[in-house]
Protein backbone atom coordinates (compact mmCIF):
# COMPACT_ATOMS: atom_id res chain seq x y z
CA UNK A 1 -13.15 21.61 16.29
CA UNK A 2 -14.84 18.59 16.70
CA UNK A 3 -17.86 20.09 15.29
CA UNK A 4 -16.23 20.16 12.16
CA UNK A 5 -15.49 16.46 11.95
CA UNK A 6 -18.82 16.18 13.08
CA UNK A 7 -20.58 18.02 10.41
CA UNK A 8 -18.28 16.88 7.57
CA UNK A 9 -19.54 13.17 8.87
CA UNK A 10 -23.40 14.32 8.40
CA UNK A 11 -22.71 15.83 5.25
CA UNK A 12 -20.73 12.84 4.15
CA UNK A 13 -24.33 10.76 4.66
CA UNK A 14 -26.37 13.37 3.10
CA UNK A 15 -23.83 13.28 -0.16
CA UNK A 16 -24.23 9.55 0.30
CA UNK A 17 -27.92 9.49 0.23
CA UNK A 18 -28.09 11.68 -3.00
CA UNK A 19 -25.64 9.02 -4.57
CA UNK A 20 -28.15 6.41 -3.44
CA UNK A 21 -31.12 8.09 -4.91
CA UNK A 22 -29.33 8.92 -8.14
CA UNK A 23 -29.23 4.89 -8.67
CA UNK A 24 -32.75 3.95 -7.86
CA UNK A 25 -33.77 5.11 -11.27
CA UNK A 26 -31.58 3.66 -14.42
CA UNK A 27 -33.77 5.89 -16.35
CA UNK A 28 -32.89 8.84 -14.30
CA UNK A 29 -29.51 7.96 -14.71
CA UNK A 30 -28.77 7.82 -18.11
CA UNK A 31 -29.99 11.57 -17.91
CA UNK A 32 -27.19 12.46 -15.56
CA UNK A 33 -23.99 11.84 -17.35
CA UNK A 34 -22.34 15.13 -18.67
CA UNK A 35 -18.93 14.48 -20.48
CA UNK A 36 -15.63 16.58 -18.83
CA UNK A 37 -14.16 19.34 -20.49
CA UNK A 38 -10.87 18.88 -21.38
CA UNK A 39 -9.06 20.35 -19.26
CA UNK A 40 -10.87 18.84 -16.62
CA UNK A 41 -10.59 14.87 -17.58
CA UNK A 42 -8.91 12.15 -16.12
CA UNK A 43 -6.00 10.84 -18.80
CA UNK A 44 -6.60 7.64 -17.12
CA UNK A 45 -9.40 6.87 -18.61
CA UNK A 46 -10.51 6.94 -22.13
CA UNK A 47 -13.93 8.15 -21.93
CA UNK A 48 -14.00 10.22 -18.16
CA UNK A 49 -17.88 11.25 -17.07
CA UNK A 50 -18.69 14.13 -14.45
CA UNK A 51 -22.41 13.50 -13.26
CA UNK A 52 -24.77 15.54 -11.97
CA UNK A 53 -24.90 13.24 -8.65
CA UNK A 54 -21.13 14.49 -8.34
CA UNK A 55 -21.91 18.10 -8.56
CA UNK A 56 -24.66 18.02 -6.29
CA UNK A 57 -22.64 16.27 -3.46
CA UNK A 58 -19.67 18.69 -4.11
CA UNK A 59 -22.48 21.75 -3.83
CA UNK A 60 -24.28 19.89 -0.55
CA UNK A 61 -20.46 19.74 1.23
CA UNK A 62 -19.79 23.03 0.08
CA UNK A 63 -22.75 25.08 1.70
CA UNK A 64 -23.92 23.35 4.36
CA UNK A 65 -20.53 23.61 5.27
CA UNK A 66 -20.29 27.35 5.08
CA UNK A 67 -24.14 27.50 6.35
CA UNK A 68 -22.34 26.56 9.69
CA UNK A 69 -18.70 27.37 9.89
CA UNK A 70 -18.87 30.44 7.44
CA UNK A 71 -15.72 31.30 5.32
CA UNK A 72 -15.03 27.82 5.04
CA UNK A 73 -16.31 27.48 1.36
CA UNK A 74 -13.82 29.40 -0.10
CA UNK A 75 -11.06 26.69 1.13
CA UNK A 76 -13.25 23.81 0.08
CA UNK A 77 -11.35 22.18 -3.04
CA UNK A 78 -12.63 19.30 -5.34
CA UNK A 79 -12.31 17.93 -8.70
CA UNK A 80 -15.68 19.19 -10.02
CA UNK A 81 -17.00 21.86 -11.93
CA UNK A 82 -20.68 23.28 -11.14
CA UNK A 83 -21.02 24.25 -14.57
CA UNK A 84 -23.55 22.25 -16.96
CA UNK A 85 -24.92 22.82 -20.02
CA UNK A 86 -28.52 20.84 -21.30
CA UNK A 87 -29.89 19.55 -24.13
CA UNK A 88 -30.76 23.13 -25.05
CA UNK A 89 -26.81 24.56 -25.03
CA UNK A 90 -27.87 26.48 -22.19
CA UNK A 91 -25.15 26.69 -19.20
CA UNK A 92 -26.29 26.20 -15.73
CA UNK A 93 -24.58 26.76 -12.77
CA UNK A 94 -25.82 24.34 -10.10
CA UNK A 95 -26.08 25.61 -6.80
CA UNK A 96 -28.30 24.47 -3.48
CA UNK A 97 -31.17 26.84 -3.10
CA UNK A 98 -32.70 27.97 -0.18
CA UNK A 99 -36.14 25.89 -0.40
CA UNK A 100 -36.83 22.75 -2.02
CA UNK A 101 -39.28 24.01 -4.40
CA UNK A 102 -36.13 26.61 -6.15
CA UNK A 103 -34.42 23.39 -6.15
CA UNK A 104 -36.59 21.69 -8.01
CA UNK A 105 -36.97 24.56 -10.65
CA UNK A 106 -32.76 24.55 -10.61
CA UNK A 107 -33.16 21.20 -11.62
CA UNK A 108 -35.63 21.21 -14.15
CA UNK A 109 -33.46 23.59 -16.37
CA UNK A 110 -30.12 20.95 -15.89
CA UNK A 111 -32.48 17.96 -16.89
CA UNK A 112 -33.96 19.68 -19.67
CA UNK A 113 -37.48 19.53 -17.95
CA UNK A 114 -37.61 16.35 -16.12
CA UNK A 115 -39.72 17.36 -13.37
CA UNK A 116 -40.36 14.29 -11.68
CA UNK A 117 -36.71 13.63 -11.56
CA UNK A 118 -35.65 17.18 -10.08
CA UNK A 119 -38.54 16.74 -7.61
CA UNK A 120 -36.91 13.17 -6.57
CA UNK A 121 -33.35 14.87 -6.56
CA UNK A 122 -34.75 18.19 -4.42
CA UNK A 123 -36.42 16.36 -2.03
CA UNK A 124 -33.40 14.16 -1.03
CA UNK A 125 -30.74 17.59 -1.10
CA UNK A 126 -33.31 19.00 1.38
CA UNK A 127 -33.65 16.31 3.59
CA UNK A 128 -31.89 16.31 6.99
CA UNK A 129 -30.06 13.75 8.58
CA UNK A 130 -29.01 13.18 12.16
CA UNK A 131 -25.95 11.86 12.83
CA UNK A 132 -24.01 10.61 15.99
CA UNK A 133 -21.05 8.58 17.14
CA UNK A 134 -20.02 8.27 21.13
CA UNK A 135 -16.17 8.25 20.07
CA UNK A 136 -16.56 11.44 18.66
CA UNK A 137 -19.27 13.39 20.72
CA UNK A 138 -16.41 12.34 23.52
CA UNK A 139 -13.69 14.32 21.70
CA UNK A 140 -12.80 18.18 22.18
CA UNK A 141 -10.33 19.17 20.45
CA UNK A 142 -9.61 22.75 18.93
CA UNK A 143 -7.73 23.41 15.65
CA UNK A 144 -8.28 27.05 14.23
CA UNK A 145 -10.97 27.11 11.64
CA UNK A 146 -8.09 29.68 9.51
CA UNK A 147 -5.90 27.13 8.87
CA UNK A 148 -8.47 24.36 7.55
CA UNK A 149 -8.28 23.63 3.90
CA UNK A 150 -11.12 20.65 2.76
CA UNK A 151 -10.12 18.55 -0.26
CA UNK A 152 -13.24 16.76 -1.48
CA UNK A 153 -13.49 13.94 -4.24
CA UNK A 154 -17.46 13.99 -4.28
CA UNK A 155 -17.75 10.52 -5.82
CA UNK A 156 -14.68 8.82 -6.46
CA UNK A 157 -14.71 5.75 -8.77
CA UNK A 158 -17.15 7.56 -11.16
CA UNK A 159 -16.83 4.95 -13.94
CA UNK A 160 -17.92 2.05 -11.21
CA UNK A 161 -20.71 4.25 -10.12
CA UNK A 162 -22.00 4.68 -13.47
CA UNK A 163 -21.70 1.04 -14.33
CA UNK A 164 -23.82 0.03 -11.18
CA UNK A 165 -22.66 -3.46 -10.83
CA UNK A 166 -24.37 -4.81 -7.45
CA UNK A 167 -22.98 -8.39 -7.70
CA UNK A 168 -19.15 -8.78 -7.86
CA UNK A 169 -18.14 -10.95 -5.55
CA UNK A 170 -15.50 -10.12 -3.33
CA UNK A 171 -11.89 -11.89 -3.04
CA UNK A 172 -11.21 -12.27 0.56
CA UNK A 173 -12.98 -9.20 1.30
CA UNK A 174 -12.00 -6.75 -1.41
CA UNK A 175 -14.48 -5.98 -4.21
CA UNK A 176 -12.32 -6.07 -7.65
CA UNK A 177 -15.01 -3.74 -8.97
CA UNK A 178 -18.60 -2.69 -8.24
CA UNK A 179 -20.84 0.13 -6.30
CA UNK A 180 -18.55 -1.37 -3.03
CA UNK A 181 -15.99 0.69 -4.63
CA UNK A 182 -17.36 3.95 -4.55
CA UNK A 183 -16.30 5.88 -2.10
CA UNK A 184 -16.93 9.98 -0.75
CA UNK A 185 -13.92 11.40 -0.12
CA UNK A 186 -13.17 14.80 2.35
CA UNK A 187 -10.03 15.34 3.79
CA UNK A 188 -9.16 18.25 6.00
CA UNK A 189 -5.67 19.64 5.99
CA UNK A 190 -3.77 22.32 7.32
CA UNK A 191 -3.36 25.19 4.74
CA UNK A 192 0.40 26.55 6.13
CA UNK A 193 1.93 22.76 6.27
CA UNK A 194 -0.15 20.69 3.59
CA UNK A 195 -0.29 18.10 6.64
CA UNK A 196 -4.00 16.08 6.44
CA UNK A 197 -5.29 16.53 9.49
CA UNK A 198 -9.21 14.85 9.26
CA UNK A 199 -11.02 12.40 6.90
CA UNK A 200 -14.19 11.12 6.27
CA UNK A 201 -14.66 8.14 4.05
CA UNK A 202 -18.27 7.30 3.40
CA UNK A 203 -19.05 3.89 1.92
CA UNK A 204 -22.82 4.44 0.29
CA UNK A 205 -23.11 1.22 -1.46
CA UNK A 206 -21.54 -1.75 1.13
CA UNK A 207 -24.83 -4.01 1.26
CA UNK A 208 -28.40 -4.39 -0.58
CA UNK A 209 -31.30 -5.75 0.95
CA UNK A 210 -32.14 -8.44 -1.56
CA UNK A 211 -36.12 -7.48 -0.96
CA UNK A 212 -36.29 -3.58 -1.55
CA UNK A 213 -33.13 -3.31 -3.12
CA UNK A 214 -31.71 -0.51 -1.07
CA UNK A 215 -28.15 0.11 0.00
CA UNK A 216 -26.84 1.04 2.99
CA UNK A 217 -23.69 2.42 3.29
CA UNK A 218 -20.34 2.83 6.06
CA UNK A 219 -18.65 5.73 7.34
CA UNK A 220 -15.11 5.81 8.17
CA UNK A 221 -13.14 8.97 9.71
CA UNK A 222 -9.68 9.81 11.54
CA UNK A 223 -7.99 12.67 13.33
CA UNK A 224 -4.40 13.63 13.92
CA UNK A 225 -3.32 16.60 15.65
CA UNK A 226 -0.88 17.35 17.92
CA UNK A 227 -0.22 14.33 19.33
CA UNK A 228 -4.50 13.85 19.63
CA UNK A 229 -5.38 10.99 17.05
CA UNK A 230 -8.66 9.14 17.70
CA UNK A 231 -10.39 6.52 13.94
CA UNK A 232 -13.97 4.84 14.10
CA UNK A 233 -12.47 1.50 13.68
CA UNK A 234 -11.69 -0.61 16.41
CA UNK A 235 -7.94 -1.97 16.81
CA UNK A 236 -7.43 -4.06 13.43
CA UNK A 237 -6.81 -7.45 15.29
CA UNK A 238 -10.22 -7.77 16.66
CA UNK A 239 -12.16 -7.81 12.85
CA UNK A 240 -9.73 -10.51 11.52
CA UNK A 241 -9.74 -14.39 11.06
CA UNK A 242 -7.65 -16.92 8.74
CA UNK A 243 -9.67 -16.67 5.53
CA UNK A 244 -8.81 -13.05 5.08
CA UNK A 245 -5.71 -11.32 3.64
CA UNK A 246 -4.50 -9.56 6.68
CA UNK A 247 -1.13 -9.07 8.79
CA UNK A 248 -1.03 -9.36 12.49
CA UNK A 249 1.56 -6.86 12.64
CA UNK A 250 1.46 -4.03 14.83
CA UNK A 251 3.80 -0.76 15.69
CA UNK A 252 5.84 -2.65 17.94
CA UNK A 253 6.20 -5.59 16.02
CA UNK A 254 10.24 -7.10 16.16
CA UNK A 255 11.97 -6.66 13.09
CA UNK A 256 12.31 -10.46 12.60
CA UNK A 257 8.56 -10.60 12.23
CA UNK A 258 8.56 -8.16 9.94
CA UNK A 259 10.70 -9.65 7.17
CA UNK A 260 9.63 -12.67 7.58
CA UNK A 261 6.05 -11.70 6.64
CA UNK A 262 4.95 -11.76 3.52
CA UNK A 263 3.04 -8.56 2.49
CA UNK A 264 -0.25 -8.39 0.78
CA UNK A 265 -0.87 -5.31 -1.42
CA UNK A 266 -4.19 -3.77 -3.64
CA UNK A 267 -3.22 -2.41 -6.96
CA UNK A 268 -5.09 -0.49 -10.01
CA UNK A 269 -5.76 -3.32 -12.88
CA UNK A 270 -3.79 -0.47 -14.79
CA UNK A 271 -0.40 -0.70 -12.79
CA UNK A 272 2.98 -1.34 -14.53
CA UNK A 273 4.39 -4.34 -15.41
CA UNK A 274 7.65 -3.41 -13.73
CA UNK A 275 5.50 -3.08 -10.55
CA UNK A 276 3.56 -5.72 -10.72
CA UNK A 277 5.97 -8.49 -11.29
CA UNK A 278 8.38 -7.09 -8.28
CA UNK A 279 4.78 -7.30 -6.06
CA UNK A 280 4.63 -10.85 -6.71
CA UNK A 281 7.81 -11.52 -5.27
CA UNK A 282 7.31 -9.65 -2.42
CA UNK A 283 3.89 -10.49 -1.98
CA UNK A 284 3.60 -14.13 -3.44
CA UNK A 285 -0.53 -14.37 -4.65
CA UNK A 286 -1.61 -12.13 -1.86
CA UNK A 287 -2.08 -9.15 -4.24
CA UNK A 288 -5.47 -7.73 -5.18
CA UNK A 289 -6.38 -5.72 -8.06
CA UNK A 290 -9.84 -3.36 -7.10
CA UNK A 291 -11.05 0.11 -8.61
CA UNK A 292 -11.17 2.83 -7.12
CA UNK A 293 -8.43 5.51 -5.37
CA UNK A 294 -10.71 5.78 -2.37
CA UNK A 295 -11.45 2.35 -2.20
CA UNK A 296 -8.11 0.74 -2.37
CA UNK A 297 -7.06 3.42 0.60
CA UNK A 298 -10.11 1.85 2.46
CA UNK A 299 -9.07 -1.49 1.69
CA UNK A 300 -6.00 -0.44 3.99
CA UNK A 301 -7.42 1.40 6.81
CA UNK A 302 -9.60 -1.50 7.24
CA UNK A 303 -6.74 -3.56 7.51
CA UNK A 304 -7.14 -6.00 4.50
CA UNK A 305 -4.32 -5.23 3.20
CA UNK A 306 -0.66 -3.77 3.96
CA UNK A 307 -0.25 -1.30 1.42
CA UNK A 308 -1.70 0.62 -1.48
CA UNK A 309 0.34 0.95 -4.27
CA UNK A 310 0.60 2.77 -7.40
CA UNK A 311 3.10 4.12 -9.22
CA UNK A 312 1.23 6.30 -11.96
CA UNK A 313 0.58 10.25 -11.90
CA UNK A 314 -2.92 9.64 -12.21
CA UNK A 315 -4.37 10.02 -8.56
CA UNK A 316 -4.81 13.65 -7.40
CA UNK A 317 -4.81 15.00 -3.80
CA UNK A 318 -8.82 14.83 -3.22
CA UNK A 319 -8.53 11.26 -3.82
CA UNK A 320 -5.91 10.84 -1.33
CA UNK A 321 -6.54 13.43 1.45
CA UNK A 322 -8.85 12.12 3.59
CA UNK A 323 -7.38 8.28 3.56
CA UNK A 324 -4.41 9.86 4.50
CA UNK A 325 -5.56 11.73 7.74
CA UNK A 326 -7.33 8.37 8.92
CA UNK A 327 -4.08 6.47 8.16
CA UNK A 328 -1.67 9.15 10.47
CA UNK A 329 -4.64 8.71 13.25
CA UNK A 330 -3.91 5.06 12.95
CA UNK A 331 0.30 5.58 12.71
CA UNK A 332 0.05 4.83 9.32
CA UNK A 333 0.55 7.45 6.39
CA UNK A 334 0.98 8.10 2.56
CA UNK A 335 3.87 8.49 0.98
CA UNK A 336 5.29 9.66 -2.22
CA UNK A 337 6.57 6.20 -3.61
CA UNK A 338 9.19 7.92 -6.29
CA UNK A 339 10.81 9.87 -3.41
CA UNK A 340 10.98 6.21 -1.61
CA UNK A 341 12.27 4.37 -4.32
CA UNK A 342 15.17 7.01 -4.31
CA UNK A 343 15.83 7.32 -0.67
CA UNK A 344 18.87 6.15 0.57
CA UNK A 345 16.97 5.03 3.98
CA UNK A 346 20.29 4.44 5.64
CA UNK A 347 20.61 8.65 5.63
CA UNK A 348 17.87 8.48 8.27
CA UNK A 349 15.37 10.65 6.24
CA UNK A 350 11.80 10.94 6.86
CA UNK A 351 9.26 9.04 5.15
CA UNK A 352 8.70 11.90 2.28
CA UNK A 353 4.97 12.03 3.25
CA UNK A 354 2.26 13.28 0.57
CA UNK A 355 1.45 17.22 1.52
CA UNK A 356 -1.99 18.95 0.07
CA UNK A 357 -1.50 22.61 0.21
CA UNK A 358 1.34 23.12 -2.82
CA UNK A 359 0.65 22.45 -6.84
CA UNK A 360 2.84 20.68 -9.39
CA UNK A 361 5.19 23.04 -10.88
CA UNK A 362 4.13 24.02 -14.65
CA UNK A 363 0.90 21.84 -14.35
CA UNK A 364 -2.40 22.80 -15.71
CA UNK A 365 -5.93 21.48 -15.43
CA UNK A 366 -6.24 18.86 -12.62
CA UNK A 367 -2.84 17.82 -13.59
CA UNK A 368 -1.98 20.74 -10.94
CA UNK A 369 -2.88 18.81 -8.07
CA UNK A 370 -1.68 14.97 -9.15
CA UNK A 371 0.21 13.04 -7.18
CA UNK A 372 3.24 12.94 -9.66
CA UNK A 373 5.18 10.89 -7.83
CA UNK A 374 2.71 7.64 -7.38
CA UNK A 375 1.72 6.90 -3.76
CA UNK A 376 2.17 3.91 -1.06
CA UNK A 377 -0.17 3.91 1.33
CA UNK A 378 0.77 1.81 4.78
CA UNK A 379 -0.40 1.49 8.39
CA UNK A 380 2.68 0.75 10.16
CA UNK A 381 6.13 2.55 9.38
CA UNK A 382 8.55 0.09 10.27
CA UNK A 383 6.69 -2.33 8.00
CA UNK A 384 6.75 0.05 5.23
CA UNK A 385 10.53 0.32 5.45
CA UNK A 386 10.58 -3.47 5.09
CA UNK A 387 8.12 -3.78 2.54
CA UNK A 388 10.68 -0.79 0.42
CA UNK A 389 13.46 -2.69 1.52
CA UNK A 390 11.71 -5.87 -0.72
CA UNK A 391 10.48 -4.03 -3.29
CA UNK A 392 13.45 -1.91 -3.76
CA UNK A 393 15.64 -5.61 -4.00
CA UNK A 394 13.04 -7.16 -6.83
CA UNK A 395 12.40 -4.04 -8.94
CA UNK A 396 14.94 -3.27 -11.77
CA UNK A 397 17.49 -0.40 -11.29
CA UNK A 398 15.73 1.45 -13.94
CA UNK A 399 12.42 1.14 -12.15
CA UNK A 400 14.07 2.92 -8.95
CA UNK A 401 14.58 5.99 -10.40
CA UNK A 402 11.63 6.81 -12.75
């Protein structure tokens, strides 16, 4: 089951090389933005876009997914509909076609006729790429295709995407805003237990060449199953030095260390005030605002940074899914951070880990699938429970109950 891991990687590229190609042209671009339906936006955000570069990666996952593990598509899950309607009111459903030339016609009709554009766009959805990595290639591993359920968030940080800023500086190695923080985003989880079980994050846009002004992009992945968990990255200690915001703790670190350690955390410029001034007396100045679900989950599996938080309702489980898989290969997880903020963690009870396969009660739209409860993300357990242990002692009793 390797194989799958392996082909979600290639696919991962292929979705990243659309996004590239869907920024070379600002004219092109402007043609691709195509408003949400309502029951489809983000309440986050004001004005929420779906693009045609986000459809098109969902559709690319979707069926060269199925092409080789067939029956999969019908358990691949994402935010996007492949519904569009052009200048003319007329509703397309986008789909991949079997030759490039169909693709291009597809196309045509979605950008009302801009053939050089759907012959750019066709060419890259048809191109193949070849993709290997010696960790992986070294792993067998089987997991039954039946229980696999694929969460994808085909471009996640939309509004950063659409903006195109190439040069935000980054503060001690995380990007505030930017194409850095757009991420692709498939997590694999097991359909009986909600458990994540793979993920691929794919980087497209981590550095330009200042002469052609292409990107090239990362990919990150993770597996955990039964005992078997295996990342890309190499042990965290090995990319670090002074100047950036990172811990030197590890699993077996002594609980003295721990508390004396002062955290550092990434947050969403949109987090609450409650939040936010608890964070700084946990975490002094080391906290770092960036965009981006997928991105601030990067920013901890790379080890920049402790912990994700955010306390809002407003990430859903595509964004989270495949961050979440890397961060149990690592011994790190995602947790529900209302359930921790009520836990009495002198009970003994789990970490109330976030799950993928159940929707929120009464829900509708993409509400169905939010992360109600906000989210921590973490790499190490026992610092987690110290970093609660702070947090919980700085926020206001209100706070630990809403």
């Amino acid at each position: 089951m390797s194989d799958i891991l392996r082909e979600l990687l290639r696919v991962s590229e292929k979705a990243a090389n659309i996004a590239r190609a869907c920024r070379q042209q600002e004219a092109l671009f402007q043609l691709l933005i195509e408003e949400k339906k309502e029951g489809e936006k983000n309440k986050k955000f004001a004005v929420d876009f779906k693009t045609l570069a986000d459809v098109l990666v969902q559709e690319v996952i979707k069926q060269n997914m199925e092409n080789k593990f067939p029956g999969l598509e019908k358990k691949i899950f994402g935010e996007e509909s492949n519904e569009f309607t052009n200048n003319l009111g007329e509703k397309i459903t986008l789909r991949l076609c079997p030759t490039e030339e169909e693709m291009v016609e597809l196309l045509s009709k979605v950008l009302n006729g801009n053939t050089l554009a759907s012959e750019a766009l066709a060419k890259v959805v048809h191109q193949d790429v070849t993709f290997t990595d010696p960790t992986l290639d070294s792993l067998e591993i089987t997991i039954p295709q039946d229980i696999l359920g694929i969460w994808v968030d085909p471009i996640d940080s939309t509004y950063q995407y659409i903006k195109g800023s190439a040069d935000v500086q980054p503060n001690q190695g995380i990007f505030p805003s930017g194409l850095q923080c757009v991420t692709i985003l498939i997590g694999v989880y097991d359909l009986q237990t909600g458990v994540p079980l793979m993920g691929v994050i794919n980087q497209p846009f981590v550095s330009q060449d200042l002469n052609t002004l292409r990107w090239k992009g990362q990919r990150y992945w993770g597996l955990s199953y039964r005992g078997t968990n295996m990342y890309s990255l190499p042990p965290p200690t090995s990319k670090r030095n002074g100047s950036e915001p990172h811990s030197q703790l590890t699993g077996n670190t002594s609980s003295e260390e721990v508390f004396s350690h002062q955290f550092s955390a990434v947050i969403s410029t949109s987090e609450k005030q409650t939040i936010k001034a608890a964070l700084s007396r946990v975490c002094g100045d080391r906290i770092f605002r960036a965009a981006g679900a997928g991105y601030k989950s990067l920013c901890v599996v790379q080890g920049l940074v402790d912990v994700y938080i955010f306390s809002e309702d407003t990430t859903f489980k595509w964004d989270s899914c495949a961050a979440h898989a890397i961060l149990r290969a690592m011994g790190g997880g995602m947790v529900d951070l209302k359930e921790c903020l009520d836990r009495n963690p002198e009970m003994g009870l789990a970490l109330p880990q976030l799950v993928y396969h159940v929707e929120n009660v009464g829900a509708s739209g993409v509400d169905r699938w939010a992360n109600k409860g906000g989210l921590i993300a973490y790499r190490s357990s026992q610092q987690l429970e110290a970093f609660l242990s702070l947090l919980l002692q700085n926020l206001p009793p209100a706070d630990t109950h809403t």
